Coordinates of C-alpha atoms in Angstrom, one line a residue:
X1 CA 0.1 0.1 0.0
X2 CA 1.1 3.6 -0.6
X3 CA 2.2 5.8 2.2
X4 CA -0.6 7.6 3.6
X5 CA -1.4 11.1 2.7
X6 CA 0.4 13.7 0.3
X7 CA 3.2 12.3 -0.8
X8 CA 6.3 12.4 2.3
X9 CA 4.0 14.2 4.7
X10 CA 4.2 11.3 6.9
X11 CA 7.8 11.4 7.3
X12 CA 7.7 13.0 10.1
X13 CA 11.6 14.4 10.9
X14 CA 11.7 17.9 10.8
X15 CA 14.1 18.0 7.5
X16 CA 11.7 15.5 5.3
X17 CA 8.4 17.2 6.2
X18 CA 7.1 19.2 3.1
X19 CA 4.0 21.4 2.8
X20 CA 1.0 20.3 0.7
X21 CA 3.0 17.3 -0.4
X22 CA 5.5 19.0 -2.8
X23 CA 9.1 17.9 -2.7
X24 CA 12.1 19.7 -3.8
X25 CA 14.2 18.2 -6.5
X26 CA 17.6 17.3 -4.6
X27 CA 21.1 16.9 -6.4
X28 CA 21.5 13.3 -6.5
X29 CA 25.3 13.0 -5.5
X30 CA 24.1 15.3 -2.4
X31 CA 21.6 13.1 -1.4
X32 CA 23.9 10.1 -1.7
X33 CA 26.6 11.8 0.3
X34 CA 24.0 12.6 3.0
X35 CA 22.7 9.3 2.9
X36 CA 26.5 7.8 3.3
X37 CA 26.8 10.6 6.2
X38 CA 23.6 9.0 8.3
X39 CA 24.6 5.6 7.3
X40 CA 27.8 6.4 9.4
X41 CA 26.5 8.1 11.9
X42 CA 24.0 5.1 12.7
X43 CA 26.3 2.9 12.6
X44 CA 28.2 4.7 15.5
X45 CA 24.9 4.5 17.4
X46 CA 23.1 8.0 16.6
X47 CA 19.5 7.6 17.0
X48 CA 18.6 10.8 14.6
X49 CA 20.7 9.2 12.0
X50 CA 18.9 6.0 12.4
X51 CA 15.7 7.8 12.3
X52 CA 16.6 10.2 9.0
X53 CA 18.5 6.9 7.2
X54 CA 15.0 4.9 7.7
X55 CA 12.8 7.4 6.5
X56 CA 15.5 8.1 3.5
X57 CA 15.1 4.5 2.4
X58 CA 11.1 4.2 3.2
X59 CA 11.0 7.0 0.9
X60 CA 13.1 5.3 -1.7
X61 CA 10.8 2.3 -1.6
X62 CA 13.7 0.1 0.2
X63 CA 11.5 -1.5 3.0
X64 CA 14.0 -3.8 3.8
X65 CA 17.0 -1.7 4.3
X66 CA 14.7 1.2 6.1
X67 CA 12.9 -1.4 8.6
X68 CA 15.9 -2.0 10.7
X69 CA 16.9 1.6 11.0
X70 CA 13.2 2.5 12.2
X71 CA 13.2 -0.1 14.3
X72 CA 16.5 0.7 16.3
X73 CA 15.2 4.4 16.4
X74 CA 11.8 3.6 18.0
X75 CA 13.6 1.3 20.3
X76 CA 15.3 4.2 21.4
X77 CA 12.2 6.5 21.7
X78 CA 12.0 8.3 18.3
X79 CA 8.7 9.3 17.6
X80 CA 9.3 10.3 14.2
X81 CA 11.0 6.9 13.4
X82 CA 7.9 5.2 15.4
X83 CA 5.8 6.9 13.1
X84 CA 7.5 5.7 9.7
X85 CA 7.7 2.2 11.1
X86 CA 3.9 2.4 11.1
X87 CA 3.9 3.7 7.7
X88 CA 6.2 0.6 6.5
X89 CA 4.3 -2.0 8.4
X90 CA 1.3 -0.5 6.6
X91 CA 2.8 -0.8 3.3
X92 CA 3.8 -4.5 3.8
X93 CA 0.2 -5.4 4.6
X94 CA 0.4 -5.0 8.7
X95 CA -2.5 -2.6 9.4
X96 CA -3.2 -3.4 13.0
X97 CA 0.5 -3.8 13.9
X98 CA 1.2 -0.1 12.0
X99 CA -1.9 1.4 14.2
X100 CA 0.2 -0.1 17.3
X101 CA 3.6 2.2 16.3
X102 CA 1.3 5.1 15.3
X103 CA -0.2 5.1 18.7
X104 CA 3.0 4.8 20.5
X105 CA 4.4 7.8 18.2
X106 CA 1.0 9.9 18.7
X107 CA 0.7 9.7 22.5
X108 CA 4.2 10.5 22.3
X109 CA 3.0 13.8 20.2
X110 CA 3.8 13.1 17.1
X111 CA 0.9 14.8 14.5
X112 CA 1.6 12.8 11.6
X113 CA 1.2 9.6 13.7
X114 CA -2.0 11.0 15.0
X115 CA -3.3 11.9 11.5
X116 CA -2.3 8.4 10.4
X117 CA -4.1 6.6 13.3
X118 CA -7.1 8.4 12.8
X119 CA -7.3 7.7 9.2
X120 CA -6.8 3.9 10.1
X121 CA -9.9 4.0 12.6
X122 CA -12.0 5.7 9.9
X123 CA -11.0 3.1 7.3
X124 CA -12.3 0.4 9.7
X125 CA -15.8 2.7 10.8
X126 CA -14.7 3.3 14.1
X127 CA -15.8 7.1 13.8
X128 CA -15.4 8.2 17.2
X129 CA -11.6 7.1 17.6
X130 CA -11.0 8.3 14.1
X131 CA -12.2 12.1 15.1
X132 CA -10.5 11.6 18.3
X133 CA -7.0 11.1 16.9
X134 CA -7.7 13.6 13.7
X135 CA -8.4 16.0 16.4
X136 CA -5.3 15.7 18.2
X137 CA -3.5 16.0 15.1
X138 CA -5.4 19.5 13.6
X139 CA -4.8 20.7 16.8
X140 CA -0.9 20.3 16.3
X141 CA -1.0 22.5 13.5
X142 CA -0.8 19.3 11.1
X143 CA -2.6 20.3 7.7
X144 CA -3.4 16.6 6.4
X145 CA -4.7 16.4 10.0
X146 CA -7.2 19.2 10.1
X147 CA -8.2 18.4 6.4
X148 CA -9.1 14.6 7.5
X149 CA -11.0 15.7 10.5
X150 CA -12.7 18.4 8.2
X151 CA -13.9 15.7 5.9
X152 CA -15.0 13.4 8.6
X153 CA -17.4 16.4 9.9
X154 CA -18.6 17.3 6.7
X155 CA -19.5 13.5 5.9
X156 CA -21.5 13.8 9.6
X157 CA -23.0 17.3 8.6
X158 CA -21.3 18.9 11.5
X159 CA -21.1 22.7 11.3
X160 CA -17.8 22.8 12.3
X161 CA -16.1 21.3 9.4
X162 CA -15.7 24.3 7.9
X163 CA -13.5 25.6 10.4
X164 CA -11.6 22.9 10.1
X165 CA -11.2 23.0 6.3
X166 CA -10.2 26.5 6.4
X167 CA -7.4 25.7 8.9
X168 CA -6.2 22.9 6.6
X169 CA -6.3 25.3 3.7
X170 CA -4.4 28.3 5.4
X171 CA -1.7 25.5 6.3
X172 CA -1.3 24.9 2.6
X173 CA -3.3 21.9 1.9
X174 CA -4.6 22.6 -1.7
X175 CA -7.5 20.2 -1.7
X176 CA -8.6 21.8 1.2
X177 CA -8.4 25.3 -0.4
X178 CA -10.4 24.1 -3.2
X179 CA -13.4 22.5 -1.1
X180 CA -13.2 25.5 0.5
X181 CA -13.4 27.6 -2.4
X182 CA -16.1 25.3 -3.5
X183 CA -18.2 25.9 -0.4
X184 CA -17.8 29.7 -0.5
X185 CA -19.0 29.3 -4.3
X186 CA -22.1 27.8 -3.3
X187 CA -22.8 30.0 -0.6
X188 CA -22.3 33.1 -2.8
X189 CA -25.2 31.5 -5.3
X190 CA -22.8 30.4 -7.7
X191 CA -24.3 26.9 -8.0
X192 CA -22.9 23.6 -8.3
X193 CA -21.9 23.5 -12.0
X194 CA -18.4 22.6 -12.8
X195 CA -17.5 24.2 -16.1
X196 CA -17.2 27.5 -17.2
X197 CA -20.7 27.4 -18.9
X198 CA -22.2 26.3 -15.4
X199 CA -20.8 28.9 -13.7
X200 CA -23.4 31.8 -14.6
X201 CA -23.2 35.1 -12.2
X202 CA -26.5 36.2 -10.8
X203 CA -27.3 39.4 -8.6
X204 CA -25.3 39.0 -5.5
X205 CA -25.5 40.6 -2.1
X206 CA -22.3 42.2 -0.6
X207 CA -21.7 39.3 1.7
X208 CA -21.9 37.0 -1.6
X209 CA -19.4 39.2 -3.6
X210 CA -17.1 38.9 -0.4
X211 CA -17.4 35.1 -0.6
X212 CA -17.3 35.0 -4.2
X213 CA -13.9 36.9 -4.3
X214 CA -12.5 35.1 -1.1
X215 CA -13.5 31.8 -3.2
X216 CA -11.4 32.9 -6.0
X217 CA -8.3 33.5 -3.6
X218 CA -8.6 30.0 -2.7
X219 CA -8.9 28.8 -6.1
X220 CA -5.7 30.4 -6.8
X221 CA -3.8 29.2 -3.8
X222 CA -5.1 25.3 -5.2
X223 CA -4.0 26.1 -8.6
X224 CA -0.9 27.5 -8.2
X225 CA -0.1 24.0 -6.1
X226 CA -1.2 22.2 -8.9
X227 CA -5.0 21.5 -8.4
X228 CA -6.2 21.1 -11.8
X229 CA -10.1 21.5 -10.9
X230 CA -8.9 24.5 -9.1
X231 CA -7.4 25.8 -12.3
X232 CA -10.5 25.2 -14.4
X233 CA -12.4 27.1 -11.9
X234 CA -10.4 30.0 -11.5
X235 CA -10.2 30.2 -15.3
X236 CA -14.0 30.2 -15.5
X237 CA -13.9 33.2 -12.8
X238 CA -11.7 35.0 -15.1
X239 CA -13.2 34.2 -18.4
X240 CA -16.6 35.5 -17.1
X241 CA -14.8 38.9 -15.7
X242 CA -13.3 39.1 -19.4
X243 CA -9.5 38.5 -18.3
X244 CA -9.8 36.0 -21.0
X245 CA -5.8 36.0 -21.3
X246 CA -5.1 34.8 -17.7
X247 CA -8.3 32.6 -18.1
X248 CA -6.6 30.9 -21.1
X249 CA -3.4 30.3 -19.3
X250 CA -5.2 28.6 -16.3
X251 CA -7.5 26.6 -18.4
X252 CA -3.9 25.3 -20.4
X253 CA -2.7 24.3 -17.2
X254 CA -5.6 22.5 -15.6
X255 CA -6.0 20.8 -19.3
X256 CA -2.1 19.8 -19.5
X257 CA -2.8 18.3 -16.1
X258 CA -5.6 16.2 -17.6
X259 CA -8.9 18.3 -16.9
X260 CA -10.9 17.5 -20.2
X261 CA -13.6 20.1 -19.0
X262 CA -10.5 22.6 -19.0
X263 CA -9.6 21.5 -22.6
X264 CA -13.2 22.0 -24.0
X265 CA -13.2 25.3 -22.1
X266 CA -9.6 26.5 -23.7
X267 CA -11.2 25.0 -27.0
X268 CA -14.1 27.3 -26.7
X269 CA -12.1 30.4 -25.8
X270 CA -9.8 29.6 -28.9
X271 CA -12.8 29.6 -31.1
X272 CA -14.1 32.9 -29.7
X273 CA -10.6 34.3 -30.5
X274 CA -10.9 33.3 -34.5
X275 CA -8.6 30.2 -34.0
X276 CA -10.8 27.1 -34.9
X277 CA -8.0 24.8 -36.0
X278 CA -6.5 25.2 -32.6
X279 CA -10.0 24.8 -30.6
X280 CA -10.4 21.7 -32.3
X281 CA -7.5 20.2 -31.2
X282 CA -8.5 20.7 -27.5
X283 CA -11.7 19.8 -28.5
X284 CA -10.3 16.6 -29.7
X285 CA -8.3 16.1 -26.7
X286 CA -11.4 16.6 -24.1
X287 CA -13.9 14.4 -26.4
X288 CA -11.3 11.3 -26.2
X289 CA -11.1 11.6 -22.5
X290 CA -15.0 11.4 -22.5
X291 CA -16.0 15.0 -22.1
X292 CA -19.7 15.2 -24.0
X293 CA -19.6 18.9 -24.3
X294 CA -16.2 19.1 -26.4
X295 CA -17.7 16.1 -28.3
X296 CA -20.8 18.3 -29.5
X297 CA -18.6 21.0 -30.3
X298 CA -16.8 18.8 -32.7
X299 CA -19.8 17.8 -34.2
X300 CA -20.6 21.5 -34.8
X301 CA -17.7 22.2 -36.2
X302 CA -17.9 19.6 -38.9
X303 CA -21.7 20.3 -39.3
X304 CA -20.8 24.0 -40.2
X305 CA -18.0 22.6 -42.6
X306 CA -20.8 20.2 -44.5
X307 CA -19.1 17.3 -43.1
X308 CA -22.3 15.6 -41.9
X309 CA -21.2 12.1 -41.2
X310 CA -18.0 13.2 -39.2
X311 CA -20.4 15.5 -37.4
X312 CA -22.9 12.6 -36.8
X313 CA -19.9 10.3 -35.2
X314 CA -19.2 12.7 -32.6
X315 CA -22.7 13.8 -31.5
X316 CA -22.8 10.0 -31.1
X317 CA -19.4 9.8 -29.3
X318 CA -21.3 12.7 -27.0
X319 CA -24.4 10.7 -26.1
X320 CA -21.9 7.7 -25.5
X321 CA -20.5 10.1 -22.8
X322 CA -23.9 10.7 -21.4
X323 CA -24.3 13.9 -22.7
X324 CA -28.3 14.5 -24.2
X325 CA -27.2 17.4 -26.3
X326 CA -25.7 14.9 -28.5
X327 CA -28.9 13.3 -28.9
X328 CA -30.5 17.0 -29.7
X329 CA -27.8 17.8 -32.2
X330 CA -28.4 14.8 -34.6
X331 CA -31.9 15.4 -34.6
X332 CA -31.3 19.2 -35.6
X333 CA -28.5 17.6 -38.3
X334 CA -31.2 15.2 -39.3
X335 CA -34.1 17.7 -39.4
X336 CA -32.0 20.3 -42.0
X337 CA -31.4 17.3 -43.9
X338 CA -35.1 16.6 -44.2
X339 CA -35.0 13.4 -42.6
X340 CA -38.1 14.2 -40.5
X341 CA -38.2 10.3 -39.0
X342 CA -34.7 10.5 -37.6
X343 CA -34.8 14.0 -36.3
X344 CA -38.1 13.0 -34.6
X345 CA -36.5 9.9 -33.0
X346 CA -33.5 11.9 -31.5
X347 CA -35.5 14.7 -30.5
X348 CA -37.8 11.9 -28.5
X349 CA -34.5 10.5 -27.3
X350 CA -33.2 13.7 -25.5
X351 CA -36.8 14.9 -24.7
X352 CA -37.5 11.5 -22.7
X353 CA -34.2 12.4 -20.9
X354 CA -35.0 15.9 -20.1
X355 CA -33.8 18.1 -22.5
X356 CA -36.1 20.8 -22.6
X357 CA -35.2 22.2 -26.0
X358 CA -35.4 18.7 -27.5
X359 CA -39.0 18.6 -26.3
X360 CA -39.7 22.1 -27.6
X361 CA -38.2 21.0 -31.2
X362 CA -40.1 18.0 -31.1
X363 CA -43.2 19.2 -30.5
X364 CA -42.5 22.1 -33.2
X365 CA -41.9 19.0 -35.6
X366 CA -45.1 17.2 -34.5
X367 CA -47.2 20.2 -34.8
X368 CA -46.0 21.0 -38.3
X369 CA -47.0 17.5 -39.4
X370 CA -50.3 18.2 -37.7
X371 CA -50.2 16.6 -34.7
X372 CA -51.7 19.2 -32.4
X373 CA -52.5 16.5 -29.8
X374 CA -49.1 15.1 -29.9
X375 CA -47.2 18.5 -30.0
X376 CA -49.0 20.1 -27.0
X377 CA -47.9 18.1 -24.0
X378 CA -44.3 18.4 -25.2
X379 CA -44.7 22.1 -25.1
X380 CA -45.9 21.7 -21.6
X381 CA -43.3 19.7 -20.7
X382 CA -40.5 21.7 -22.0
X383 CA -42.3 25.1 -20.7
X384 CA -42.4 23.5 -17.3
X385 CA -38.7 22.7 -17.6
X386 CA -38.0 26.2 -17.9
X387 CA -37.8 26.3 -22.1
X388 CA -39.2 30.2 -23.0
X389 CA -39.7 29.1 -26.4
X390 CA -41.5 26.4 -25.4
X391 CA -44.2 28.8 -22.9
X392 CA -44.3 31.0 -26.3
X393 CA -45.0 28.4 -28.8
X394 CA -47.7 26.8 -26.0
X395 CA -49.3 30.3 -26.3
X396 CA -49.4 30.4 -29.8
X397 CA -51.1 26.8 -29.7
X398 CA -53.9 27.8 -27.3
X399 CA -54.6 31.5 -29.1
X400 CA -54.9 29.5 -32.6
X401 CA -57.8 27.4 -30.8
X402 CA -59.4 30.6 -29.2
X403 CA -58.2 30.1 -25.8
X404 CA -56.9 33.6 -25.5
X405 CA -57.0 33.8 -21.5
X406 CA -54.5 30.6 -21.3
X407 CA -52.6 31.8 -24.3
X408 CA -52.0 35.3 -22.2
X409 CA -50.7 33.2 -19.1
X410 CA -48.3 31.2 -21.5
X411 CA -46.9 34.6 -23.0
X412 CA -46.9 36.2 -19.4
X413 CA -44.5 33.4 -18.4
X414 CA -42.4 33.7 -21.5
X415 CA -42.4 37.6 -21.2
X416 CA -41.1 37.2 -17.6
X417 CA -38.2 35.3 -18.8
X418 CA -37.2 37.8 -21.5
X419 CA -38.9 36.4 -24.6
X420 CA -39.3 39.1 -27.1
X421 CA -42.6 38.2 -29.1
X422 CA -44.3 36.9 -26.0
X423 CA -43.9 40.6 -24.1
X424 CA -45.1 41.8 -27.6
X425 CA -48.1 39.8 -27.4
X426 CA -48.5 40.5 -23.6
X427 CA -48.6 44.4 -24.7
X428 CA -51.0 43.8 -27.6
X429 CA -53.5 42.0 -25.1
X430 CA -52.6 44.6 -22.4
X431 CA -53.7 47.2 -25.1
X432 CA -57.1 45.5 -26.1
X433 CA -57.9 45.6 -22.3
X434 CA -57.2 49.2 -22.0
X435 CA -54.5 48.6 -19.6
X436 CA -52.0 51.3 -21.0
X437 CA -49.8 51.0 -18.2
X438 CA -49.3 47.4 -18.4
X439 CA -49.1 47.5 -22.1
X440 CA -46.2 50.3 -22.3
X441 CA -44.1 48.1 -20.0
X442 CA -44.2 44.9 -21.9
X443 CA -43.9 46.9 -25.3
X444 CA -41.0 49.1 -24.1
X445 CA -39.6 45.3 -22.6
X446 CA -40.3 44.2 -26.5
X447 CA -38.9 47.2 -28.2
X448 CA -35.5 47.0 -26.3
X449 CA -35.4 43.4 -27.2
X450 CA -35.4 44.1 -30.7
X451 CA -38.8 44.1 -31.9
X452 CA -39.7 46.5 -34.6
X453 CA -43.7 45.8 -34.2
X454 CA -43.1 46.4 -30.3
X455 CA -41.2 49.3 -31.1
X456 CA -44.2 51.0 -33.5
X457 CA -46.8 50.3 -31.3
X458 CA -44.9 51.8 -28.2
X459 CA -44.5 55.0 -30.5
X460 CA -48.2 54.9 -31.1
X461 CA -49.0 54.5 -27.7
X462 CA -46.8 57.7 -26.8
X463 CA -48.2 59.3 -29.9
X464 CA -51.5 59.1 -28.6
X465 CA -50.6 61.1 -25.6
X466 CA -49.5 64.3 -27.2
X467 CA -51.0 67.5 -27.5
X468 CA -53.6 67.2 -30.3
X469 CA -52.2 68.7 -33.9
X470 CA -53.6 69.3 -37.2
X471 CA -53.2 66.3 -39.8
X472 CA -50.5 66.7 -42.0
X473 CA -51.1 68.7 -44.8
X474 CA -48.4 68.8 -47.7
X475 CA -46.3 72.0 -47.5
X476 CA -46.8 72.9 -44.1
X477 CA -43.8 73.2 -41.6
X478 CA -44.2 72.4 -38.0
X479 CA -40.3 72.7 -36.4
X480 CA -39.8 71.0 -33.5
X481 CA -37.4 68.7 -31.6
X482 CA -37.8 65.1 -31.4
X483 CA -40.1 63.5 -29.0
X484 CA -39.9 59.9 -27.7
X485 CA -42.6 58.3 -29.7
X486 CA -40.7 59.4 -32.8
X487 CA -37.5 58.1 -32.0
X488 CA -39.1 55.1 -31.6
X489 CA -41.1 55.4 -34.7
X490 CA -37.6 55.7 -36.2
X491 CA -36.3 52.7 -34.9
X492 CA -39.1 50.4 -36.0
X493 CA -38.7 52.1 -39.4
X494 CA -35.1 51.3 -39.6
X495 CA -35.6 47.5 -38.9
X496 CA -38.0 47.6 -41.9
X497 CA -41.3 48.0 -40.4
X498 CA -43.4 49.5 -43.1
X499 CA -46.0 51.5 -41.1
X500 CA -43.5 53.0 -39.2
X501 CA -41.5 54.1 -42.5
X502 CA -44.7 55.9 -43.5
X503 CA -45.1 57.5 -39.9
X504 CA -41.7 58.7 -40.0
X505 CA -41.9 60.2 -43.6
X506 CA -45.3 62.1 -42.5
X507 CA -43.4 63.4 -39.2
X508 CA -40.4 64.7 -41.6
X509 CA -43.2 66.4 -44.0
X510 CA -44.8 68.1 -41.0
X511 CA -41.6 69.6 -40.1
X512 CA -41.1 70.6 -43.8
X513 CA -38.3 68.0 -44.3
X514 CA -39.6 67.2 -47.6
X515 CA -36.3 64.9 -48.5
X516 CA -36.3 63.1 -45.7
X517 CA -40.4 62.6 -45.9
X518 CA -39.7 61.6 -49.6
X519 CA -37.1 59.0 -48.7
X520 CA -39.0 57.2 -46.3
X521 CA -42.1 57.3 -48.3
X522 CA -39.9 55.8 -51.1
X523 CA -38.6 53.0 -48.6
X524 CA -42.1 52.1 -47.7
X525 CA -43.8 51.8 -51.0
X526 CA -40.8 49.8 -52.6
X527 CA -41.3 47.5 -49.9
X528 CA -44.7 47.1 -50.7
X529 CA -46.8 49.5 -48.4
X530 CA -49.9 51.3 -50.4
X531 CA -49.7 54.1 -47.7
X532 CA -45.9 54.9 -48.4
X533 CA -47.0 54.9 -52.3
X534 CA -49.8 57.0 -51.9
X535 CA -48.2 59.6 -49.6
X536 CA -45.1 59.4 -52.0
X537 CA -47.5 60.2 -54.8
X538 CA -48.9 63.2 -53.1
X539 CA -45.5 64.5 -52.2
X540 CA -44.5 64.5 -55.7
X541 CA -47.7 66.0 -57.0
X542 CA -47.1 68.7 -54.5
X543 CA -43.6 69.2 -55.9
X544 CA -45.1 69.2 -59.3
X545 CA -44.1 66.0 -60.4
X546 CA -47.5 64.5 -61.5
X547 CA -46.8 61.9 -63.9
X548 CA -44.4 60.1 -61.2
X549 CA -47.1 60.6 -58.7
X550 CA -49.8 59.0 -60.7
X551 CA -47.0 55.9 -61.0
X552 CA -47.1 55.5 -57.2
X553 CA -50.8 56.3 -56.7
X554 CA -51.4 53.3 -59.3
X555 CA -49.4 51.1 -57.3
X556 CA -51.3 52.1 -53.9
X557 CA -54.8 51.8 -56.1
X558 CA -53.7 48.3 -57.1
X559 CA -52.9 47.4 -53.9
X560 CA -56.2 48.5 -52.8
X561 CA -56.2 51.9 -51.6
X562 CA -59.1 53.7 -51.9
X563 CA -58.0 57.3 -51.6
X564 CA -55.2 56.8 -54.8
X565 CA -58.2 55.2 -56.9
X566 CA -59.7 58.6 -56.3
X567 CA -56.7 60.6 -57.0
X568 CA -56.1 58.6 -60.0
X569 CA -59.5 59.0 -61.3
X570 CA -59.1 63.1 -60.8
X571 CA -55.9 62.8 -62.7
X572 CA -57.5 61.4 -65.9
X573 CA -60.4 63.6 -65.5
X574 CA -58.1 66.3 -66.1
X575 CA -56.6 65.1 -68.6
X576 CA -60.1 64.5 -70.7
X577 CA -59.4 60.8 -70.2
X578 CA -63.2 60.7 -69.1
X579 CA -63.4 56.7 -69.8
X580 CA -60.3 55.9 -67.8
X581 CA -61.4 58.5 -64.9
X582 CA -64.6 56.6 -64.6
X583 CA -63.0 53.2 -64.2
X584 CA -60.9 54.5 -61.2
X585 CA -63.8 56.2 -59.9
X586 CA -65.7 53.1 -59.7
X587 CA -62.4 51.5 -58.3
X588 CA -62.2 54.1 -55.4
X589 CA -66.2 53.7 -55.0
X590 CA -65.5 50.0 -54.7
X591 CA -62.2 50.2 -52.1
X592 CA -63.8 53.1 -49.5
X593 CA -63.9 54.6 -47.1
X594 CA -67.0 56.0 -46.8
X595 CA -65.9 59.6 -47.4
X596 CA -64.1 58.2 -50.8
X597 CA -66.8 56.1 -51.7
X598 CA -69.2 59.4 -51.4
X599 CA -66.6 61.6 -53.4
X600 CA -65.7 59.1 -56.0
X601 CA -69.5 58.4 -56.3
X602 CA -70.0 62.1 -57.3
X603 CA -67.3 61.9 -59.6
X604 CA -68.3 59.0 -61.2
X605 CA -71.9 60.2 -62.0
X606 CA -70.4 63.6 -63.4
X607 CA -68.0 61.8 -65.5
X608 CA -70.7 59.3 -66.9
X609 CA -73.2 62.4 -67.6
X610 CA -70.2 64.3 -69.6
X611 CA -69.5 60.7 -71.6
X612 CA -73.1 60.5 -72.3
X613 CA -73.5 64.1 -73.5

């Protein structure tokens, strides 16, 4: 059996005990000379040299040479030799005899022996005896004793475990430093996750921020002592903070020590920096060590390159590593290739394993196939698991059935989680109910999230509150600074919202900015807005370009704009083309609205009389 504890730390002579299990490199010639010197003194009966020589031989694995030296020094009362004799006997397979010598050394005050004896009792299930001896060791300042005591107390749920874990960490025990950091992380609300992706930062209290900061220091201490998981977590903290260069260094340190998750995280850092080739190298290394996330990343990389067979192989490797994302990604791959049956199969596998986005994708697939009844429970399951998209989709499903109240509850759930389109739907519903304050709140959220429709509707709400002004008339100037509603109209217009573009054009015209008005009208008209075409025609006619205006009015009239049809009827009547004027007047009567119908009817009758005269 190996020496109990961290490398040579059980060899309790002052010159052999090393902090945190780290051994200095020693010149072999100097060590050989020192061994020869101790051997010479031991042969002359020097007890300390016997003890040191025995420890040196034990450390080298020469048990036969070490045992007589240690027994002789132990017989002379050397407690370090008694402890190391226990270590030797434990390695030979005589644990009970080893415990006897450890007890002798521990009673004589050896902290290392007390630690070894405590470990011995714990392995045999005698926790009271284990706690007694580990406490003896810990109270003497022994780092391994403090750590083992903390581990025992933590296993029992004793609140004093943290005190001893901290004591071990302060004495240089790297695993204690790591576990202390993890405990602080959990208390700060950082969660139990082990990777950079898992470690999201939420809103912290001042106490939580202090614990997070302290956790980082302990991670740093453990990482500096070679703890690869501490290096992984330290890298994740630095990455979240935006210190990517240092984060990459710690990921690299951890990855080189064999931490697959660090290799995966390093791959993502390199990919984000644009070095996909290097990223693939580290993902490959991590995937070969069983990291499902890295296997998925490799699959996605090959899928982007069109190498679907290789992508599929890596997605399957991710599944074999226990990562449900592998099945989900296989479903996406099959869906992109039109292999609907296979996509459904993989979505189902991931969904049954609890993958919420796979459940949502499966429901969408079923819905597209006309299976509404089959889609609904999967949308519900995904929404209950926290899928915002599923909650929104469930709302669409209920709205399609006319169950508006249930749909609104689904939209509200999705909107509360930040879903832009859901916030828009809630805003629209609140407007219908007359709750303008709630509507504005949700429309602001949706507009801030990038919804052009929400920006337009928010602008309309704000516009309605402005003091009443006369309707826009071409050529009338109304100079004023832009209001908030105009800014929202412009944001929606810049995102391609046609009604907003027309409204921005009207506001520009009201300010006397004919050029800007024409630009927005033209953009809207070319995108298919009949109001944009009509207003552009008005603007051109006012500027003396009636032939071009007629072109845009015709486009608007063909799209069903009654006023444009009436304008065309007037243009043709003035030109003397009475039959064409009557035709457009008939069209205007049919299109309306009521005011246009009345005027167009009178014009049509007048043209008819003129034609029959």
